C-alpha angles and dihedrals in degrees: 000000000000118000125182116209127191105247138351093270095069092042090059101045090047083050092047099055096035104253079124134038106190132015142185105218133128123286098239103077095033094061089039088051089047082054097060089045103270110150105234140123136199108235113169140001111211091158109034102143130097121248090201138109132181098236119194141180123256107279090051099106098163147021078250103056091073094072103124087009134121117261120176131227138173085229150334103275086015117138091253095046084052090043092054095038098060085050097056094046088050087058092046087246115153112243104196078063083063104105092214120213119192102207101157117245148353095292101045098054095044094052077043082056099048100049084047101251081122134055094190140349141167126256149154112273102248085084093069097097092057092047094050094041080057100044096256123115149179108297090183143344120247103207089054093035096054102019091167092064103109105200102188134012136188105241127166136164133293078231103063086033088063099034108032112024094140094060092046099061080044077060094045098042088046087044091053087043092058095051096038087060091048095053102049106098093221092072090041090112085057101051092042087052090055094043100059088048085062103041092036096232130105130274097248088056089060106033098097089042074066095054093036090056098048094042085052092051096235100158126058115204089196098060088218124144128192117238078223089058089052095044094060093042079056093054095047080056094051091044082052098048089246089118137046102190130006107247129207119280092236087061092055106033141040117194082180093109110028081058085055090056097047087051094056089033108041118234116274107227 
């Protein structure tokens, strides 16, 4: 039975004493909670990209034009400051010659970049059409600029590793089902429908989100993630004080059944 939770936090801590067997949530705070002792073990990705673009305005030409420049967050250690962070240092920019600006979420600095407050922000990519209409445009891509950036993982607890393995590749196999369904373009007008009921909005509003996800390679029907992955999101952890030291991927992580459900399922290709 699907339950949504407020944060991470609370999705751990449910996880941990086993109100909840299985959760979709970002690596970060679930190898920062297996630090401090919590059981717990990363067991699938079905949903590693980033939905998220650095949008700018017009005269921005380059990464490195934004030197001295106003860049908006929603807050300093917030998802889009260590998005665009990573970014920056990819591109050797300085980050301490960032002039950030904290202006809450998606919606707000982007308004803030099209009234020109902002020079640049991150933000997901449904706000494309409200930048262009305004001049600005996509200055680069998250998900290709940082492809080791791993958004959502499957983890669930040692208990139900130890006690219940069977049930779990049955999670894991429902889980690839779903978004192999999803992805195949023949049921695109189903999942758009189903898209705009969610996001109240019509289909013909979403329909591109669809093809941008799937051209950006956002979903993963083979559940796999890399150790390297989750070595870099460890270290993203270390440079943010989440983490004291990085731990072995074996510690974090177990391929063991979603090897099991490729082996039921077969690999896409």
């Amino acid at each position: 039975e699907p339950v949504e939770l407020p944060g991470d936090a609370d999705i751990l801590r449910a996880l941990t004493a086993g109100v909840m067997e299985i959760a979709e949530i970002t690596p970060a705070g679930t190898m920062a909670a297996i630090e401090k002792g919590a059981p717990l073990k990363i067991v699938a990705s079905f949903m590693p990209g980033l939905p998220h673009v650095l949008f700018a305005r017009k005269d921005i030409g380059s990464i490195g034009d934004l030197a001295g420049k106003p860049v908006a967050v929603s807050g300093v250690g917030a998802l889009p400051h260590v998005i665009a962070q990573a970014i920056l240092e990819n591109h050797k920019v300085d980050v301490k010659k960032i002039d950030w600006v904290q202006l809450g979420g998606d919606p707000d600095r982007v308004r803030a970049l099209v009234v020109g407050q902002a020079a640049a922000t991150i933000a997901s990519i449904e706000h494309e059409p409200i930048v262009k209409a305004a001049g600005g445009k996509i200055l680069v891509v998250a998900s290709r600029e940082l492809p080791h950036w791993t958004r959502f993982t499957l983890i669930t607890s040692e208990k139900v590793i130890k006690e219940r393995p069977g049930d779990l590749v049955k999670a894991l196999v429902a889980q690839a089902k779903g978004i192999r369904y999803a992805i195949n373009p023949q049921n695109k007008g189903e999942i758009v429908r189903l898209m705009a009921k969610y996001a109240k909005r019509e289909p013909k509003d979403v329909d591109w989100i669809y093809d941008w996800f799937l051209a950006n390679k956002q979903f993963n029907p083979n559940g796999d993630v890399s150790a390297a992955a989750l070595a870099w999101m460890q270290e993203l952890n270390l440079k943010a004080g989440r983490q004291k030291v990085m731990l072995p991927v074996e510690r974090v992580a177990t391929w063991e059944f979603q090897k099991k459900m490729l082996a039921e399922l077969g690999e896409v290709k």
